Tab-separated table of C-alpha atoms in Angstrom:
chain	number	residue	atom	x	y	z
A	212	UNK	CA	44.233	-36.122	-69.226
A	213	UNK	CA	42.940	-35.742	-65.572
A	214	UNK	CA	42.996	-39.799	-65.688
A	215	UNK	CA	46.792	-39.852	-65.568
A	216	UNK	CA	47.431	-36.800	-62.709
A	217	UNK	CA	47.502	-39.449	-60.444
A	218	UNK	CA	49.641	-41.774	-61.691
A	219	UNK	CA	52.572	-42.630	-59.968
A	220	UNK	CA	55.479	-45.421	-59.678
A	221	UNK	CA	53.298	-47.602	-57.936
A	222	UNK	CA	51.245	-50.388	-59.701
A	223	UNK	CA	47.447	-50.280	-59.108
A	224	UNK	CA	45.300	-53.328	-58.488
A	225	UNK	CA	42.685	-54.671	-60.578
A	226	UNK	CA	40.453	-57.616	-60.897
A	227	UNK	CA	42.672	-60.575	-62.811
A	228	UNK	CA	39.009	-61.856	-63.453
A	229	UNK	CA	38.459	-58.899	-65.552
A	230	UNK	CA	41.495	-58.700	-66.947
A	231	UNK	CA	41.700	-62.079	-67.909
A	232	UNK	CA	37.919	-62.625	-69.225
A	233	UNK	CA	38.210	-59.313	-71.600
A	234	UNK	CA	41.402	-60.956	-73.153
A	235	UNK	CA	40.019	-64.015	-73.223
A	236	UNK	CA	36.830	-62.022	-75.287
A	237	UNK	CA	39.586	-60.645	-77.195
A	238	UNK	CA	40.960	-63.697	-78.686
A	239	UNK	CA	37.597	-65.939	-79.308
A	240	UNK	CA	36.619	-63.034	-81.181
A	241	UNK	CA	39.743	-63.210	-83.496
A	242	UNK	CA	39.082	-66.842	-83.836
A	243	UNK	CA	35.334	-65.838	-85.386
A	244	UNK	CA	36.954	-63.250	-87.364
A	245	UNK	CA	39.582	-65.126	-89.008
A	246	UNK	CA	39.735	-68.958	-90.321
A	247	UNK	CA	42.711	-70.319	-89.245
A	248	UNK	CA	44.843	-69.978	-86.296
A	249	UNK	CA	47.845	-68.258	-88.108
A	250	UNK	CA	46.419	-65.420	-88.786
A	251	UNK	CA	45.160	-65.288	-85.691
A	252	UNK	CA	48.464	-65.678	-84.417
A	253	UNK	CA	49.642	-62.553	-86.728
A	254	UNK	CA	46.832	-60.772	-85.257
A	255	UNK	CA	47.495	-61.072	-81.399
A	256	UNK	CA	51.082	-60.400	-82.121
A	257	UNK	CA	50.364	-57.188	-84.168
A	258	UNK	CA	48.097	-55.798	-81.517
A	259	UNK	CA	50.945	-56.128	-79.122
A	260	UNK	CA	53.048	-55.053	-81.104
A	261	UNK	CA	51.175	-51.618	-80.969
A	262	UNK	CA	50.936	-52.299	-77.148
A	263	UNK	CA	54.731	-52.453	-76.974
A	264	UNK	CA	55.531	-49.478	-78.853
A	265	UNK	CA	53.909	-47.312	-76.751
A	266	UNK	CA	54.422	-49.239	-73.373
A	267	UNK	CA	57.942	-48.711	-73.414
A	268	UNK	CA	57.312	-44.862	-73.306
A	269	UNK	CA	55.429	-45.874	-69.996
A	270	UNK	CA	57.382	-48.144	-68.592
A	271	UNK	CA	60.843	-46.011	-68.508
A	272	UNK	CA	59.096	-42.788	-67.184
A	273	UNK	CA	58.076	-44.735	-64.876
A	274	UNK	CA	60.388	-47.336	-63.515
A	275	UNK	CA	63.226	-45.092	-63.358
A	276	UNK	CA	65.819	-47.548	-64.300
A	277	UNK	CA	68.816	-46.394	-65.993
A	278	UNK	CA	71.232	-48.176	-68.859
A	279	UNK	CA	71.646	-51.919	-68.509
A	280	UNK	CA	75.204	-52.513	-68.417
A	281	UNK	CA	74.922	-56.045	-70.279
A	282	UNK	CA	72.528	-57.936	-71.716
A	283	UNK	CA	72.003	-59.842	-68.223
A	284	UNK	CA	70.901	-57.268	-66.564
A	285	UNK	CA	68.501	-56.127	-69.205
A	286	UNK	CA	66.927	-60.260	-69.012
A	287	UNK	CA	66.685	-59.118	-65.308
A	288	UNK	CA	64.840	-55.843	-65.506
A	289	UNK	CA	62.449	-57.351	-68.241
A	290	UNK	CA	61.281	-59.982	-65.851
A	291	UNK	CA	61.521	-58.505	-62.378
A	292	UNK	CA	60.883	-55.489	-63.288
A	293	UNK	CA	58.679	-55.277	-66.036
A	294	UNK	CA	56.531	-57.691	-65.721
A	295	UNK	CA	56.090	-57.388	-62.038
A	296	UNK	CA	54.869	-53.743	-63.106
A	297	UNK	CA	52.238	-54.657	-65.805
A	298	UNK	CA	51.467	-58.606	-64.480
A	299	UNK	CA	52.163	-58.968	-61.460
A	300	UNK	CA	54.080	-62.311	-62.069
A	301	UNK	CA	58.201	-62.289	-62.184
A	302	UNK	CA	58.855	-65.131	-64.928
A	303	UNK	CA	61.919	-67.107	-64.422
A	304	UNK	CA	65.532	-66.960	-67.215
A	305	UNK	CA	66.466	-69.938	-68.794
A	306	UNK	CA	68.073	-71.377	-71.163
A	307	UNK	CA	70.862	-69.034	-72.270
A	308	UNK	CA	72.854	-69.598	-74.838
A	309	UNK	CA	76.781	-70.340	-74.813
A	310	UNK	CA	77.116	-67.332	-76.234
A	311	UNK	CA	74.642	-65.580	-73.555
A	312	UNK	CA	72.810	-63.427	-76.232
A	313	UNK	CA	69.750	-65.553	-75.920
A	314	UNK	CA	67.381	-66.798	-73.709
A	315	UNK	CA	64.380	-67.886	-72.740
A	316	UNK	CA	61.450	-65.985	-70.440
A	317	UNK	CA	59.316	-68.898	-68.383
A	318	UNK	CA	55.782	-67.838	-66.973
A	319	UNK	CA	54.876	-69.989	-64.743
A	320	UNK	CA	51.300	-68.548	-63.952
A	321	UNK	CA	50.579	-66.426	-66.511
A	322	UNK	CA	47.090	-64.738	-65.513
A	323	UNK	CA	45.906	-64.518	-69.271
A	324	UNK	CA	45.058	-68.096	-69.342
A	325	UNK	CA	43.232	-68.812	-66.285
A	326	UNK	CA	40.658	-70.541	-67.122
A	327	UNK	CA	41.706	-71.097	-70.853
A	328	UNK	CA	40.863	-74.608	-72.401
A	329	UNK	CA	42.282	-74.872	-75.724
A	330	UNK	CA	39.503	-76.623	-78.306
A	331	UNK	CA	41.017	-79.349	-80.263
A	332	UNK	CA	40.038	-77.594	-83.435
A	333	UNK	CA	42.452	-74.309	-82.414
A	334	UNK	CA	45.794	-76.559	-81.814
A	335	UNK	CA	48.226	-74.370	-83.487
A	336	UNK	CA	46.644	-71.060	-81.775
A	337	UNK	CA	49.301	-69.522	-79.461
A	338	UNK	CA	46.903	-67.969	-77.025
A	339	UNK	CA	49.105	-65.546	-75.324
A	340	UNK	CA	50.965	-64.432	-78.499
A	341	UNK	CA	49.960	-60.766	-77.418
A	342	UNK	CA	52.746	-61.298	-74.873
A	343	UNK	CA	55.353	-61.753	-77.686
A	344	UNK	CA	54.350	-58.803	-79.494
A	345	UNK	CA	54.433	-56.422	-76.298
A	346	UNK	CA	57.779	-57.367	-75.930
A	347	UNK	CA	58.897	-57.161	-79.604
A	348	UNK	CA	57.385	-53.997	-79.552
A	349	UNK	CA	58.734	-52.786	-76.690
A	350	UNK	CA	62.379	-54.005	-77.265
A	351	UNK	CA	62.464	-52.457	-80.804
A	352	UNK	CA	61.799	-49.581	-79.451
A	353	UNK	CA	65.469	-49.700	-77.043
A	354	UNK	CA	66.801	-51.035	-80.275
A	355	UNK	CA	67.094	-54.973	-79.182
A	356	UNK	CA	65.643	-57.615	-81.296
A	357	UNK	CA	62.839	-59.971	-80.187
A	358	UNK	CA	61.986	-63.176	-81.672
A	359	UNK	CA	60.157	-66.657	-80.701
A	360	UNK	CA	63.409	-68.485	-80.250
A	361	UNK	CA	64.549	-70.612	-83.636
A	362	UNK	CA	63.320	-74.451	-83.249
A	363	UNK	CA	62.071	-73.984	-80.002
A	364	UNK	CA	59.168	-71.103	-80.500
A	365	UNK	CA	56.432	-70.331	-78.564
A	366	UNK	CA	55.234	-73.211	-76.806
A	367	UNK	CA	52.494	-73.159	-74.425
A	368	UNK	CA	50.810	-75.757	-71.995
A	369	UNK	CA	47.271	-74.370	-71.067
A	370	UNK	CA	45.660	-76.029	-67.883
A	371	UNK	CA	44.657	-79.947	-68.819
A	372	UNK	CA	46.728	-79.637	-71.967
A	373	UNK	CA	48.929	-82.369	-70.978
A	374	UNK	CA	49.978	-83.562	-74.523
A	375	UNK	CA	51.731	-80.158	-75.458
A	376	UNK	CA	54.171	-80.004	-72.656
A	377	UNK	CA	57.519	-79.683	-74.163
A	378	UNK	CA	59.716	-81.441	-71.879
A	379	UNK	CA	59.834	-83.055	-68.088
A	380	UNK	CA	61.222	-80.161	-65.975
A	381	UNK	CA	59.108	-77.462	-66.583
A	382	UNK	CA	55.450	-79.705	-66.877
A	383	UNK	CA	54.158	-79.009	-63.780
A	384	UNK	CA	53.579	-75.120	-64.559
A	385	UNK	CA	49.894	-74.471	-65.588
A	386	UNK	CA	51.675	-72.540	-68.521
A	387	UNK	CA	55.195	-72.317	-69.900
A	388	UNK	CA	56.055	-69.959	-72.250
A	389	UNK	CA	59.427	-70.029	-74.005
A	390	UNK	CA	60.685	-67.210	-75.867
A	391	UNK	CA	63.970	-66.348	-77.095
A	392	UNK	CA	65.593	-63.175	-77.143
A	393	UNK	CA	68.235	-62.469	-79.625
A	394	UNK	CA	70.960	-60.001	-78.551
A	395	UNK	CA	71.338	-58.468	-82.177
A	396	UNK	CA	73.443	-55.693	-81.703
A	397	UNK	CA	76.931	-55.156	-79.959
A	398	UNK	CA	76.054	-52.970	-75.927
A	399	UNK	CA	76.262	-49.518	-76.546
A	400	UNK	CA	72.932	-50.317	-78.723
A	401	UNK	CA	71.530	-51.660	-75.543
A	402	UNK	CA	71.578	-48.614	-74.081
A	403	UNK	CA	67.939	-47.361	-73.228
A	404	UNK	CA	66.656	-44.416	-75.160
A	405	UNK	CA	66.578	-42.129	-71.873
B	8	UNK	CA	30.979	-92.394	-54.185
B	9	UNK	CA	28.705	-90.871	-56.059
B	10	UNK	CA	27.316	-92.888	-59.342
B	11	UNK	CA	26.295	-90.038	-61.122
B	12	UNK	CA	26.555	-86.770	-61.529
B	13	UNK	CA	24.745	-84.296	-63.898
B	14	UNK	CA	23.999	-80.347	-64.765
B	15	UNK	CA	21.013	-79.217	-66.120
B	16	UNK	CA	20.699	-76.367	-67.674
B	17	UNK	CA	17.968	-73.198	-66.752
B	18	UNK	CA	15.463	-74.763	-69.198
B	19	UNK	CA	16.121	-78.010	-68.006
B	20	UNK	CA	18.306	-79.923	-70.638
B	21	UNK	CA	20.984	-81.437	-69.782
B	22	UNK	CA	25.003	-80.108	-69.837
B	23	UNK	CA	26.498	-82.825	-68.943
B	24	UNK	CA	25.371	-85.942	-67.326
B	25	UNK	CA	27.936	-88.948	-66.661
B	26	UNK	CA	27.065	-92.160	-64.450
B	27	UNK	CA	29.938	-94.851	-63.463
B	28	UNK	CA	28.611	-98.176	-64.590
B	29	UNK	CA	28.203	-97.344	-67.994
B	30	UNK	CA	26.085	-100.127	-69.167
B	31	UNK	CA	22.769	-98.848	-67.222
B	32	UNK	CA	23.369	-94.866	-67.919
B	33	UNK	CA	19.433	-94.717	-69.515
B	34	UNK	CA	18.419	-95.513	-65.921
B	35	UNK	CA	20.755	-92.726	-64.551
B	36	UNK	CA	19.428	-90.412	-67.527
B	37	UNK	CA	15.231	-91.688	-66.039
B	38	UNK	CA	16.207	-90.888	-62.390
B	39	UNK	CA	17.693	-87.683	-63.345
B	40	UNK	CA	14.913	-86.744	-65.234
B	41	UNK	CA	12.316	-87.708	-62.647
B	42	UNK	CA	14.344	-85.633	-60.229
B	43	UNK	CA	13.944	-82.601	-61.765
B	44	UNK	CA	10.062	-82.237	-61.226
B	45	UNK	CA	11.120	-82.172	-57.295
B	46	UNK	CA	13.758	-79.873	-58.045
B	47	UNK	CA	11.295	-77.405	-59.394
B	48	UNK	CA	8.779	-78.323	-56.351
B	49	UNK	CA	11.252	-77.341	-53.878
B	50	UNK	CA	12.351	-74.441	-55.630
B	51	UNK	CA	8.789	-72.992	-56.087
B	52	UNK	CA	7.929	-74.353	-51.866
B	53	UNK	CA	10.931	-72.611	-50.923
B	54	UNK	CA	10.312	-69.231	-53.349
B	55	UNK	CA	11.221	-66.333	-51.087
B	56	UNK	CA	12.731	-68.068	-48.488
B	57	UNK	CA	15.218	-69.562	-50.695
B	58	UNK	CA	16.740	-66.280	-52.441
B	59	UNK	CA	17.116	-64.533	-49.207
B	60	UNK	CA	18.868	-67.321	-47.546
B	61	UNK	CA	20.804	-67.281	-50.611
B	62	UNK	CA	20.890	-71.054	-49.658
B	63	UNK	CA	21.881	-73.473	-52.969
B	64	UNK	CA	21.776	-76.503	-51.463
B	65	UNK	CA	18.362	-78.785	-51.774
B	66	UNK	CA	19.095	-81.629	-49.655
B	67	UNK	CA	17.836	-84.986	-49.871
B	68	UNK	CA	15.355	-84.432	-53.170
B	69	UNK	CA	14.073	-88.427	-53.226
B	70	UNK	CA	15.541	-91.798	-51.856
B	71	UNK	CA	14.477	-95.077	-54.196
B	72	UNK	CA	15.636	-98.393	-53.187
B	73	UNK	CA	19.173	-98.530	-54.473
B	74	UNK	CA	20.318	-94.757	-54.374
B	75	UNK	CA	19.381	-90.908	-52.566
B	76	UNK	CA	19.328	-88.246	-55.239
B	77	UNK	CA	20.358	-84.982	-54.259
B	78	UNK	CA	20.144	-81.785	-55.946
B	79	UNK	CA	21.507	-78.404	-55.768
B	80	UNK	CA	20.103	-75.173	-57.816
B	81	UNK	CA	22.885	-72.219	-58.671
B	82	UNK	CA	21.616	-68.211	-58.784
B	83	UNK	CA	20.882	-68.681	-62.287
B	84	UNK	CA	18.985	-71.755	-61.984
B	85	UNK	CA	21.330	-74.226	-63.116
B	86	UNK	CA	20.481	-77.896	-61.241
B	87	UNK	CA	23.485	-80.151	-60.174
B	88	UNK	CA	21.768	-83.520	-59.288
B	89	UNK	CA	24.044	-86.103	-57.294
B	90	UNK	CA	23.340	-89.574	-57.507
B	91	UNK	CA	24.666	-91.343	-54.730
B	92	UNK	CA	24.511	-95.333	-53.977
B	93	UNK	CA	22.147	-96.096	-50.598
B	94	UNK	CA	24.276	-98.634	-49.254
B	95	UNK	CA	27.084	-95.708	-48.922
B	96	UNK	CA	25.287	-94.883	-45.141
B	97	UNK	CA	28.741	-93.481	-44.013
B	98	UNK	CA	28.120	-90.459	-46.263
B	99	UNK	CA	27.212	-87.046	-44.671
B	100	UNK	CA	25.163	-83.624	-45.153
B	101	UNK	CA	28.243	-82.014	-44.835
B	102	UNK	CA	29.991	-83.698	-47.731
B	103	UNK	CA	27.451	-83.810	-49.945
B	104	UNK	CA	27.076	-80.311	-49.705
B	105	UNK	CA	30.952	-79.493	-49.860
B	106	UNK	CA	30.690	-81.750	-52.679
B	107	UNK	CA	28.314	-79.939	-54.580
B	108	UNK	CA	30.271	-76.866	-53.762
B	109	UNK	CA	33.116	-78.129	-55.471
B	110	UNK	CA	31.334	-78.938	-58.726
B	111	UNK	CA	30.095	-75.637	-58.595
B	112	UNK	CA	33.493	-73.880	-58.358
B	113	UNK	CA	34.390	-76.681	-61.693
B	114	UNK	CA	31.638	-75.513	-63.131
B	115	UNK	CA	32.137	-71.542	-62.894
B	116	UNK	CA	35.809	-72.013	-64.287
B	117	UNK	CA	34.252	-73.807	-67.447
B	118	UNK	CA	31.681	-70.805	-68.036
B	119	UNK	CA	34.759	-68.751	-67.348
B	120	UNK	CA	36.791	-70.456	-70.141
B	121	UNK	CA	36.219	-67.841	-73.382
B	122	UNK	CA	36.184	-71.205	-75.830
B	123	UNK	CA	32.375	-72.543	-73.888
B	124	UNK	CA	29.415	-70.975	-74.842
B	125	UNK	CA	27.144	-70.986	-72.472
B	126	UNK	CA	24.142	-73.114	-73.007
B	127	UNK	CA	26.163	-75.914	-74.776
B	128	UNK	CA	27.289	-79.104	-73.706
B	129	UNK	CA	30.239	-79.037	-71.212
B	130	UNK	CA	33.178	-81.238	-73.089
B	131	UNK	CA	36.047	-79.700	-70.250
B	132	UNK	CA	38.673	-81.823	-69.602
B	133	UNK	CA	39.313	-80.265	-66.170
B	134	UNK	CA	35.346	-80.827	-65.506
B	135	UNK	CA	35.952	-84.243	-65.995
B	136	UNK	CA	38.869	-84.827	-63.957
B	137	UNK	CA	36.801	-83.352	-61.120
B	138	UNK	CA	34.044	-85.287	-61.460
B	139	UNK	CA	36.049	-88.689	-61.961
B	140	UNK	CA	37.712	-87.849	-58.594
B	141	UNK	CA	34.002	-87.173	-56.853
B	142	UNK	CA	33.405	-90.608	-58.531
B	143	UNK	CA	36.381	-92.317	-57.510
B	144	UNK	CA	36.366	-91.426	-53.675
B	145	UNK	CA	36.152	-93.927	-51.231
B	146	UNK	CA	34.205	-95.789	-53.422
């Protein structure tokens, strides 16, 4: 308890070597524990999950920012805000959708993969799928709907991965990471559980 | 500019060895071999002095008619041995030791990467692409 006495608005630094190596521990051990990369998959995205549910608790005590007006502005505090708290990184919004209830959350140096390789035998493993279910978690939570976007998914381009780049424009980040957010609900549902 | 380029490992197999003219790599394989008793020379000459210096590099370890092999030993007694072509006079201390110092950051970012185990052979394609471009420079 005395642990969080001191915790304030303010983010606190830590070594990204750490941080990165422990998740990087994290998900070789998963790829012991189970055989294929799926479930794998399921399993990073469960444990965020359980991040995410209890992160958002966190994150509105202590970011003090009130209701999101539209579903813009709640893109904008997800990636400047949120992510800048918990990251350090702001990723870029793309891709919306005509109908602007989707979109698509680039991070262009994502810290988790560092120094990641991907082994040709672990293809279909979505390394940072943690990521996803943090914010699935979290957004559930302020009753909005997460999920990889349809057809496109989560792609990812770890360093010297050339051949899974998904398109021209965004290859020269170390690691892209598209995911789509679906606007489910009409806006007084995207109202923040204050 | 350098012909070949190879770690050893702390009980003196090799990680990863690659040479440029492919076609005479067993006589890359014999020098770096050779070179490793004069690693372990030097290291034991140097002993005390060595660690407190905290001083990696190992200079010149033996010229033969055609090349200089050089050699460098990491805290934990990893060996990066640099084979480099005689005839290449216009080549420096300096840059062989910035050189070496560059394969050494390469080589901490592979033992960083969670998917290596340490102690096996280094199959990185970012290792690679480093050492092709020591390879490939001003050749």
């Amino acid at each position: 308890m005395s642990r969080q006495a001191g915790r304030g608005t303010e983010s606190k630094k830590m070594s990204s070597e750490l941080f990165t190596l422990t998740y990087g521990a994290l998900v070789t051990q998963l790829c012991k524990d189970y055989e294929n990369d799926e479930d794998v998959n399921k399993q990073l995205d469960k444990m965020g999950y359980n991040i995410g549910v209890r992160l958002i608790e966190d994150f509105l005590a202590r970011s003090n920012v009130g209701r999101c007006h539209d579903f813009r502005e709640t893109a904008d505090v997800i990636a400047k805000v949120a992510f800048k708290m918990y990251l350090g990184i702001t990723p870029s919004i793309t891709n919306w959708s005509p109908a602007g209830d989707e979109f698509s959350l680039i991070l262009e140096n994502n810290p988790l993969v560092d120094f990641v390789e991907l082994p040709d035998n672990h293809s279909s493993l979505i390394y940072s799928n943690l990521l996803c279910g943090v914010l699935r978690g979290a957004l559930e939570m302020v009753r909005l709907h997460f999920s990889p976007r349809k057809g496109g998914g989560v792609v990812e381009v770890l360093a010297g991965n050339e051949n899974l780049e998904p398109s021209a424009d965004i290859s020269t980040h170390p690691l892209v990471q598209v995911c789509g957010l679906h606007d489910f609900s009409c806006c007084e549902s995207m109202s923040r559980a204050k | 500019m350098a012909v070949c380029i190879a770690v050893i490992a702390k009980e003196n197999y090799p990680l990863y060895i690659r040479s440029i003219p492919t076609e005479n790599e067993l006589k890359f394989h014999y020098t770096v071999h050779t070179s490793l008793d004069v690693v372990d020379e030097k290291i034991s000459a140097m002993g005390k002095a060595l660690v407190d210096q905290r001083e990696l590099y190992l200079g010149l370890l033996y010229p033969t008619e055609d090349y200089k092999v050089y050699g460098y030993v990491t805290n934990s007694k990893v060996k990066f041995v640099m084979v480099v072509d005689s005839s290449n006079t216009a080549l420096r201390d300096n840059e062989i030791r910035s050189m070496f110092r560059k394969l050494h950051n390469s080589y901490t970012d592979v033992m960083c990467n969670p998917f290596y185990n340490p102690g096996d052979c280094i199959h990185s394609r970012a290792f690679d692409n480093m050492v092709t471009s020591m390879m490939m420079q001003v050749c």
